[in-house]
PDB file of C-alpha atoms in Angstrom:
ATOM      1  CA  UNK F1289     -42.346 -12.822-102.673  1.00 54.00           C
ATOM      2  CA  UNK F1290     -39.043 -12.020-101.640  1.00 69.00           C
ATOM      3  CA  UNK F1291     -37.262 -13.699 -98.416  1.00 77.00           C
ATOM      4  CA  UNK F1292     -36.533 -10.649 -96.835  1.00 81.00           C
ATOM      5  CA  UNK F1293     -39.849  -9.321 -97.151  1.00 78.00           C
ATOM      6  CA  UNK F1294     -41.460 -12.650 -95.861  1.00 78.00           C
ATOM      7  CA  UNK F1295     -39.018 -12.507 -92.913  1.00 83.00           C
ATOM      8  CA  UNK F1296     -39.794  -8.699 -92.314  1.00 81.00           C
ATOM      9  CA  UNK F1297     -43.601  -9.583 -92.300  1.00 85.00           C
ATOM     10  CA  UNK F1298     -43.128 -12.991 -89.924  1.00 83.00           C
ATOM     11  CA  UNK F1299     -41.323 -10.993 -87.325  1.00 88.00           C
ATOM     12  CA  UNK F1300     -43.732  -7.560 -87.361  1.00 89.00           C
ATOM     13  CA  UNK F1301     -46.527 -10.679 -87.090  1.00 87.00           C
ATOM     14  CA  UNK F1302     -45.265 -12.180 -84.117  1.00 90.00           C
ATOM     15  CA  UNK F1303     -44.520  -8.465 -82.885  1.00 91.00           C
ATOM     16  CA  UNK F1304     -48.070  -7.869 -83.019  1.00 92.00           C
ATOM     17  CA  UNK F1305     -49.243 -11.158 -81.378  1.00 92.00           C
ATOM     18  CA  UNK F1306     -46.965 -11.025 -78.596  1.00 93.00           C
ATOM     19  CA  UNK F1307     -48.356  -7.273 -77.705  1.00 93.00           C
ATOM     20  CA  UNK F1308     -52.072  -8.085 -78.359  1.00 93.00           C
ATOM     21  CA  UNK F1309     -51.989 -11.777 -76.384  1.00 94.00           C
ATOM     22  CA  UNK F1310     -49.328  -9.912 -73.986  1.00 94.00           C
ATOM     23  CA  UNK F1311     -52.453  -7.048 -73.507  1.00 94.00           C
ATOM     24  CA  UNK F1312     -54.969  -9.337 -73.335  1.00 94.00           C
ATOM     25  CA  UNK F1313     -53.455 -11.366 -70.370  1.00 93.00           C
ATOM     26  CA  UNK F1314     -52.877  -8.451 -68.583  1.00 92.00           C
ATOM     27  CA  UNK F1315     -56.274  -6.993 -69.444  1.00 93.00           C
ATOM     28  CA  UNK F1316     -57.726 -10.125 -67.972  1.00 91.00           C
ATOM     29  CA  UNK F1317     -55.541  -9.862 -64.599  1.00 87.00           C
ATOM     30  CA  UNK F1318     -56.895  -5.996 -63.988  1.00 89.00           C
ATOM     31  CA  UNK F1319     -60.189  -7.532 -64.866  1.00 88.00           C
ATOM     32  CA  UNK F1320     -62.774 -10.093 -63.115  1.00 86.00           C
ATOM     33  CA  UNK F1321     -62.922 -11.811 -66.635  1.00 86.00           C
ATOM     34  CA  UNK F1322     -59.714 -13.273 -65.816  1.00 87.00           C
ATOM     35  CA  UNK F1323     -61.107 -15.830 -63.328  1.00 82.00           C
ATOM     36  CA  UNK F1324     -64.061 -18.224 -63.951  1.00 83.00           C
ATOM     37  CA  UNK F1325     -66.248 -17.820 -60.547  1.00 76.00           C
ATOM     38  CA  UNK F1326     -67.393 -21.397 -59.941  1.00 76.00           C
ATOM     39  CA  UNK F1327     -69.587 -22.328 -56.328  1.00 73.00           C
ATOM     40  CA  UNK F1328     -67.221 -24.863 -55.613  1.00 69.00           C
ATOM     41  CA  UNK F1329     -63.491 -23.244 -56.724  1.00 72.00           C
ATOM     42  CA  UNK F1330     -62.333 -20.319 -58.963  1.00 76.00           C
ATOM     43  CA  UNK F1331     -60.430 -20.888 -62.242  1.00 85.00           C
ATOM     44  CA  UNK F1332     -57.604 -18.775 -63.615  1.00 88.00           C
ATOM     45  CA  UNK F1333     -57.451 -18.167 -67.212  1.00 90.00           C
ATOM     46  CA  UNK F1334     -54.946 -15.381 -67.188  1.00 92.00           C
ATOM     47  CA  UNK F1335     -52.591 -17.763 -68.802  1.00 95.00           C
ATOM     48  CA  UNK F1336     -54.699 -18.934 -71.857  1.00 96.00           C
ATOM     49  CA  UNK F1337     -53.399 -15.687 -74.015  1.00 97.00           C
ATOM     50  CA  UNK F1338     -49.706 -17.438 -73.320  1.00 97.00           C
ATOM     51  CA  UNK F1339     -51.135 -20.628 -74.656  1.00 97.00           C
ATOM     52  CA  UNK F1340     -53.163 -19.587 -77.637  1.00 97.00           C
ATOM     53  CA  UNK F1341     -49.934 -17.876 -78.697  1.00 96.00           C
ATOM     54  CA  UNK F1342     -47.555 -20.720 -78.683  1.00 97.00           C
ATOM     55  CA  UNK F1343     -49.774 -22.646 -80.414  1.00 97.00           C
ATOM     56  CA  UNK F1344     -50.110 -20.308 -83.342  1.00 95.00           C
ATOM     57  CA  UNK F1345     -47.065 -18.592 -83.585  1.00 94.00           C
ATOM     58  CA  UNK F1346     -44.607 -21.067 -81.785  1.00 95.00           C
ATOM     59  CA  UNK F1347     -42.577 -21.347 -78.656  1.00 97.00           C
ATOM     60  CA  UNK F1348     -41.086 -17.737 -78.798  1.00 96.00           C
ATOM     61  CA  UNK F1349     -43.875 -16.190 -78.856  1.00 96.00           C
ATOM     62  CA  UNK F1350     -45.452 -18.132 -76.454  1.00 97.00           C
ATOM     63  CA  UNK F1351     -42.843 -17.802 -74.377  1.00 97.00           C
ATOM     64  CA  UNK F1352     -42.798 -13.742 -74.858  1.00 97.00           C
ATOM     65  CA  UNK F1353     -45.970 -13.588 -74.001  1.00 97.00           C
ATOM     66  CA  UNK F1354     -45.267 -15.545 -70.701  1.00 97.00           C
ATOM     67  CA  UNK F1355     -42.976 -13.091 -69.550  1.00 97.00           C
ATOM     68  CA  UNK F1356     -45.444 -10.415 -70.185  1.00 96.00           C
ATOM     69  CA  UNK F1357     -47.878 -12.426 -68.092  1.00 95.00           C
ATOM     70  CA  UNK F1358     -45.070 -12.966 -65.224  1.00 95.00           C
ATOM     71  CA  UNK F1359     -44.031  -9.650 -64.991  1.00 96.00           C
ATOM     72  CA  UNK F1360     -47.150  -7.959 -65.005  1.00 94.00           C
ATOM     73  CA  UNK F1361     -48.138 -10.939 -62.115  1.00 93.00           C
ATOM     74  CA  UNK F1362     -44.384  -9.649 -60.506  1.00 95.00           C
ATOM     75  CA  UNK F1363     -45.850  -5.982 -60.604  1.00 94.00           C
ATOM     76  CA  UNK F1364     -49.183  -6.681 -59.251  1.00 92.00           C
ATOM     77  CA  UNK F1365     -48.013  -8.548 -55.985  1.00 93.00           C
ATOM     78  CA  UNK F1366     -45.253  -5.530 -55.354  1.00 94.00           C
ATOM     79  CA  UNK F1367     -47.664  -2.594 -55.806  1.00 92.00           C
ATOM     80  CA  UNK F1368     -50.754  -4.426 -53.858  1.00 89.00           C
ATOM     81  CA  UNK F1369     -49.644  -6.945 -52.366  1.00 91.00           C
ATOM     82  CA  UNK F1370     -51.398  -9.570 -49.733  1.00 90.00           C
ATOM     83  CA  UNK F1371     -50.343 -12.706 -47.244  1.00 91.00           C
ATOM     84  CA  UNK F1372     -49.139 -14.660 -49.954  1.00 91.00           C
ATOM     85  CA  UNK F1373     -47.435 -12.007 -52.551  1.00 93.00           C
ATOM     86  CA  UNK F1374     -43.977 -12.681 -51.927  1.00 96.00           C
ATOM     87  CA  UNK F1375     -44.111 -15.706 -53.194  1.00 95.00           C
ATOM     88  CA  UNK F1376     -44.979 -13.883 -56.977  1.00 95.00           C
ATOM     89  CA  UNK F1377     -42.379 -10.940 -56.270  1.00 96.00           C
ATOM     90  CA  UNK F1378     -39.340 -13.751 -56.783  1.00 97.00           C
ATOM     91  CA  UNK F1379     -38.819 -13.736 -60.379  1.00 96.00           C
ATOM     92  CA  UNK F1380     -38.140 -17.353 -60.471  1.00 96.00           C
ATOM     93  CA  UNK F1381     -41.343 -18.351 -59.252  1.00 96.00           C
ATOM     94  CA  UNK F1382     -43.270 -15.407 -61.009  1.00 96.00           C
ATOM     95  CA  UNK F1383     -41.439 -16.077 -64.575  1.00 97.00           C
ATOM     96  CA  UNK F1384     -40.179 -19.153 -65.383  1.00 97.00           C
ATOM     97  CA  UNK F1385     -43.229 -21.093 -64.321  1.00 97.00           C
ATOM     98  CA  UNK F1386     -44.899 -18.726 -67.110  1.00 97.00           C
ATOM     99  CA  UNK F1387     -42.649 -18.721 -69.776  1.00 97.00           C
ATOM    100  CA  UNK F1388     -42.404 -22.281 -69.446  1.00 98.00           C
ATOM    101  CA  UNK F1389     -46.026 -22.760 -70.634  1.00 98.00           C
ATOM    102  CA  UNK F1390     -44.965 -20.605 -74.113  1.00 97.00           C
ATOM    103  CA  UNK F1391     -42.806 -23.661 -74.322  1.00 98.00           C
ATOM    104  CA  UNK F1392     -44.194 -27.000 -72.904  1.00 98.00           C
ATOM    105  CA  UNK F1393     -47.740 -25.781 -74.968  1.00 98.00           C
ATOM    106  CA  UNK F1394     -45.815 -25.605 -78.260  1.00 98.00           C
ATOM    107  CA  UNK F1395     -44.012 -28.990 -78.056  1.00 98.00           C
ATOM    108  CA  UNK F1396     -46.350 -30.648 -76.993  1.00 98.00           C
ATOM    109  CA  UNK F1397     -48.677 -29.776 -79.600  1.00 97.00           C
ATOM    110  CA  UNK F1398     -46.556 -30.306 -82.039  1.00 96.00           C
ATOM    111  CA  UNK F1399     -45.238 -33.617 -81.079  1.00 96.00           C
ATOM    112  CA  UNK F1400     -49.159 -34.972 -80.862  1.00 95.00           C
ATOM    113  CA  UNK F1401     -50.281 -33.300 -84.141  1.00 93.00           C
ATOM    114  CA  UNK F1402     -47.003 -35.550 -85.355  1.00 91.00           C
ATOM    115  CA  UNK F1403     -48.169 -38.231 -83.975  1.00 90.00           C
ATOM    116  CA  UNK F1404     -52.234 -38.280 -84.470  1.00 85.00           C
ATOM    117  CA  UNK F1405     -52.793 -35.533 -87.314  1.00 83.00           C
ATOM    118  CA  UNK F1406     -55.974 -34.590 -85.091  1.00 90.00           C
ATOM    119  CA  UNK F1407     -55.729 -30.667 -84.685  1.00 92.00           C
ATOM    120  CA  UNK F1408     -58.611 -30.599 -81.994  1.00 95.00           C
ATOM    121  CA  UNK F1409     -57.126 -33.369 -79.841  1.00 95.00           C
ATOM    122  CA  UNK F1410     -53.683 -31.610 -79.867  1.00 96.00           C
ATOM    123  CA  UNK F1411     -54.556 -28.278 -78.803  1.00 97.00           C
ATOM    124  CA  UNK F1412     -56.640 -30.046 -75.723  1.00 97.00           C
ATOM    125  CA  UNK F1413     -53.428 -32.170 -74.963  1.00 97.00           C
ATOM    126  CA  UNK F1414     -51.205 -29.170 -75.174  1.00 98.00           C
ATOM    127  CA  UNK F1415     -53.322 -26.624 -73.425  1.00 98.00           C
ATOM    128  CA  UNK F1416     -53.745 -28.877 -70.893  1.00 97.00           C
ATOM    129  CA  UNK F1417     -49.989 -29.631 -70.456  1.00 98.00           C
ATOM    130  CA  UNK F1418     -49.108 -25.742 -70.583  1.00 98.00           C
ATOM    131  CA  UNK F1419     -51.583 -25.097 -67.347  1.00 97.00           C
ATOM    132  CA  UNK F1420     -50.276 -27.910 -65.596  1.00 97.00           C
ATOM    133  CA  UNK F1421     -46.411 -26.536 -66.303  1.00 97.00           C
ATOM    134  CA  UNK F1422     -47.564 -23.224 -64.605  1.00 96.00           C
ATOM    135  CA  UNK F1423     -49.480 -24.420 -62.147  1.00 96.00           C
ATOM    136  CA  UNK F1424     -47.296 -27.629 -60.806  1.00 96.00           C
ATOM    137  CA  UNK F1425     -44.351 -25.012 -61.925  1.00 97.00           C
ATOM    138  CA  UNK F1426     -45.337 -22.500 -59.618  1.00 96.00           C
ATOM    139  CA  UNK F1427     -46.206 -24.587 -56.394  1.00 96.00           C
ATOM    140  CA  UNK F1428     -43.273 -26.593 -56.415  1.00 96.00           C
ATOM    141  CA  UNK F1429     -41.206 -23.958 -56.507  1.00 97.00           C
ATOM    142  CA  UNK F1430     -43.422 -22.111 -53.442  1.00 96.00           C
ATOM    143  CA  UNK F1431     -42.691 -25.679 -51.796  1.00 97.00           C
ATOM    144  CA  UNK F1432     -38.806 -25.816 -52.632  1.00 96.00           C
ATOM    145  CA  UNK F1433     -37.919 -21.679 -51.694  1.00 97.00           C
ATOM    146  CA  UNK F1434     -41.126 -20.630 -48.888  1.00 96.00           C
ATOM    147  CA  UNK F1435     -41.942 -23.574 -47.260  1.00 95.00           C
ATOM    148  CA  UNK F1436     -41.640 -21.765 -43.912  1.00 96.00           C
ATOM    149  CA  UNK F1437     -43.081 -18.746 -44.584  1.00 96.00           C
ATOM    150  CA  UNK F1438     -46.198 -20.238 -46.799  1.00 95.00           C
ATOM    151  CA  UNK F1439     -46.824 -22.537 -43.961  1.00 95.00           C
ATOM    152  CA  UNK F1440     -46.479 -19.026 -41.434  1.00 95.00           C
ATOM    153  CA  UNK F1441     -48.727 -17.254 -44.212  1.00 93.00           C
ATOM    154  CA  UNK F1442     -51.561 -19.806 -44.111  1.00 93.00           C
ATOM    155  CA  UNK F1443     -50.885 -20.671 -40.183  1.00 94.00           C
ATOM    156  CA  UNK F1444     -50.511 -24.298 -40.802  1.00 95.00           C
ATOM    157  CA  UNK F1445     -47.462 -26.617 -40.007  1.00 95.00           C
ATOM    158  CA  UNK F1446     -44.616 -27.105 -42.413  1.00 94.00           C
ATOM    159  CA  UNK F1447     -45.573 -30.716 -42.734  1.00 95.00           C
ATOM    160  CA  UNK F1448     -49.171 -29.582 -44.223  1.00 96.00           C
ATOM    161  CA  UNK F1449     -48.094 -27.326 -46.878  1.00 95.00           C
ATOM    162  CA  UNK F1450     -46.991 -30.648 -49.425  1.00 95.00           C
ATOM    163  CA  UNK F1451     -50.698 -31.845 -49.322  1.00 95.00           C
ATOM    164  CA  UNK F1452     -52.062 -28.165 -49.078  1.00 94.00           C
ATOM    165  CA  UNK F1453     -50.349 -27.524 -52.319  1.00 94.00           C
ATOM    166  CA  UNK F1454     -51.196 -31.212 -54.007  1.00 94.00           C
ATOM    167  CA  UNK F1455     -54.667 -30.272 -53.144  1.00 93.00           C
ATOM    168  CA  UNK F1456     -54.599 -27.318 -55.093  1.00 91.00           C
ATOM    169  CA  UNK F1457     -53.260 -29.129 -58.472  1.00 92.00           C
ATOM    170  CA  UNK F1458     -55.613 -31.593 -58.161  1.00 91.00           C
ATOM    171  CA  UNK F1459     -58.491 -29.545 -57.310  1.00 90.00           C
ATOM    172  CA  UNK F1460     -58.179 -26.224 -59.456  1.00 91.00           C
ATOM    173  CA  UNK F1461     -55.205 -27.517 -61.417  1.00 93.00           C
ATOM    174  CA  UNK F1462     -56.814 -29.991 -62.847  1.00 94.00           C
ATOM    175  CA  UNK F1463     -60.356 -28.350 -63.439  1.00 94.00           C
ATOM    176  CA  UNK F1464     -58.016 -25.034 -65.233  1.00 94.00           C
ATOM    177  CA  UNK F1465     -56.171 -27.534 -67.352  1.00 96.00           C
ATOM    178  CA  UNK F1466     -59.760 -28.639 -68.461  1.00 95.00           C
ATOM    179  CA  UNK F1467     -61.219 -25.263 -69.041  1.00 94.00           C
ATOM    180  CA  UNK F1468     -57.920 -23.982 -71.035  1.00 96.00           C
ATOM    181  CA  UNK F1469     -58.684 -26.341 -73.203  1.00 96.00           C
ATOM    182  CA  UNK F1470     -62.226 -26.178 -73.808  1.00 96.00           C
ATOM    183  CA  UNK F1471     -61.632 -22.141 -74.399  1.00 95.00           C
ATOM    184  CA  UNK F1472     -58.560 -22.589 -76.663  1.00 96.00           C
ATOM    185  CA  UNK F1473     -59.820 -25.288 -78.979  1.00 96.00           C
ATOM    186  CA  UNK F1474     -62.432 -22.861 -80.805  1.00 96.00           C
ATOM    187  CA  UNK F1475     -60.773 -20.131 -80.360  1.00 95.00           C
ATOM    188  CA  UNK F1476     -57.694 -21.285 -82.023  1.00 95.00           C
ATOM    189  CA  UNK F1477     -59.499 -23.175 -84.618  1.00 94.00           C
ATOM    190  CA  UNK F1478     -60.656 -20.010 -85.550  1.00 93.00           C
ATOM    191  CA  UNK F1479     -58.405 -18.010 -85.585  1.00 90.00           C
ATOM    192  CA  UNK F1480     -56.346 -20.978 -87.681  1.00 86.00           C
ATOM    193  CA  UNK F1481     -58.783 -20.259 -90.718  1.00 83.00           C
ATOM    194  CA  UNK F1482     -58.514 -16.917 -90.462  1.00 81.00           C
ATOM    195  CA  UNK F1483     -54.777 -16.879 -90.449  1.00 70.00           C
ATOM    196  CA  UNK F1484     -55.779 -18.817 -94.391  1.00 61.00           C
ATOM    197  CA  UNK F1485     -57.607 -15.707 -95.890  1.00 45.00           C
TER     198      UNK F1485
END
């Protein structure tokens, strides 16, 4: 087949995975399939489109479909938004954390497929290391720019927000970076022999 043509078909690929995962993340944000209702926590799994993306079509489009993901979040907390919504209308906090788990998933991956040739193991691995970017992204950044007004938002003191916000990544951090992975292993694997036919 010729280059050109391959090229034309790789690029109109990735076009169409960044707007179906790009869909389906927002798709699960209008939706209550976007969070797993547990009687202890809830779990976010807006972000596992982002994921399942980088892993399959690399860090570009993972990182596409972050933005996506970011600026639909960015929209959201402008057109509704509640106590803590100006922390999502900054793009910095909204997009970078986001696009950053395009990124961190793909590298990841591919630096623990390198070095264990276990596909399973380095989806888990990855998926789990793209949550924790946006998650551990996102609240360090609330900590760095809103200390003040988070703290005013959820009428604590300043010097509670640190282990208000550690309590969150290792309560529902950690228990999303689980469940990202559980979901994308099959669903990737899946889709990988698919992608063969």
């Amino acid at each position: 087949m010729d280059n050109t043509l391959k090229n034309y078909r790789s690029k109109t690929r990735k076009l169409v995975i960044i707007g179906m995962l790009g869909g389906i993340s927002i798709f699960l944000e209008l939706t209550p399939l976007g969070i797993i209702h547990l009687p202890v926590m809830n779990l976010t799994i807006m972000h596992i489109p982002v994921i399942i993306g980088a892993i399959l079509e690399g860090p570009l489009v993972g990182g596409s479909i972050g933005l996506i993901f970011g600026l639909f979040s960015m929209y959201q907390n402008i057109t509704a938004p509640n106590l803590t919504s100006f922390i999502f209308m900054n793009p910095m906090i909204a997009l970078l954390p986001r696009i950053l788990i395009g990124i961190v998933t793909y590298y990841v991956y591919a630096f623990i497929k390198n070095k264990f040739k276990n596909k399973s193991i380095s989806i888990g691995v990855a998926s789990i290391a793209g949550t924790l970017t946006n998650t551990i992204g996102v609240l360090g950044l609330t900590y760095i720019l809103y200390l003040d007004r988070y703290a005013a938002a959820k009428q604590i003191s300043t010097d509670m927000v640190a282990g208000a916000l550690l309590t969150v990544v290792g309560t529902n951090g950690i228990a999303e970076a689980i469940a990202s992975a559980v979901i994308a292993i099959p669903v990737i694997t899946a889709l990988s022999k698919i992608r063969k036919f």
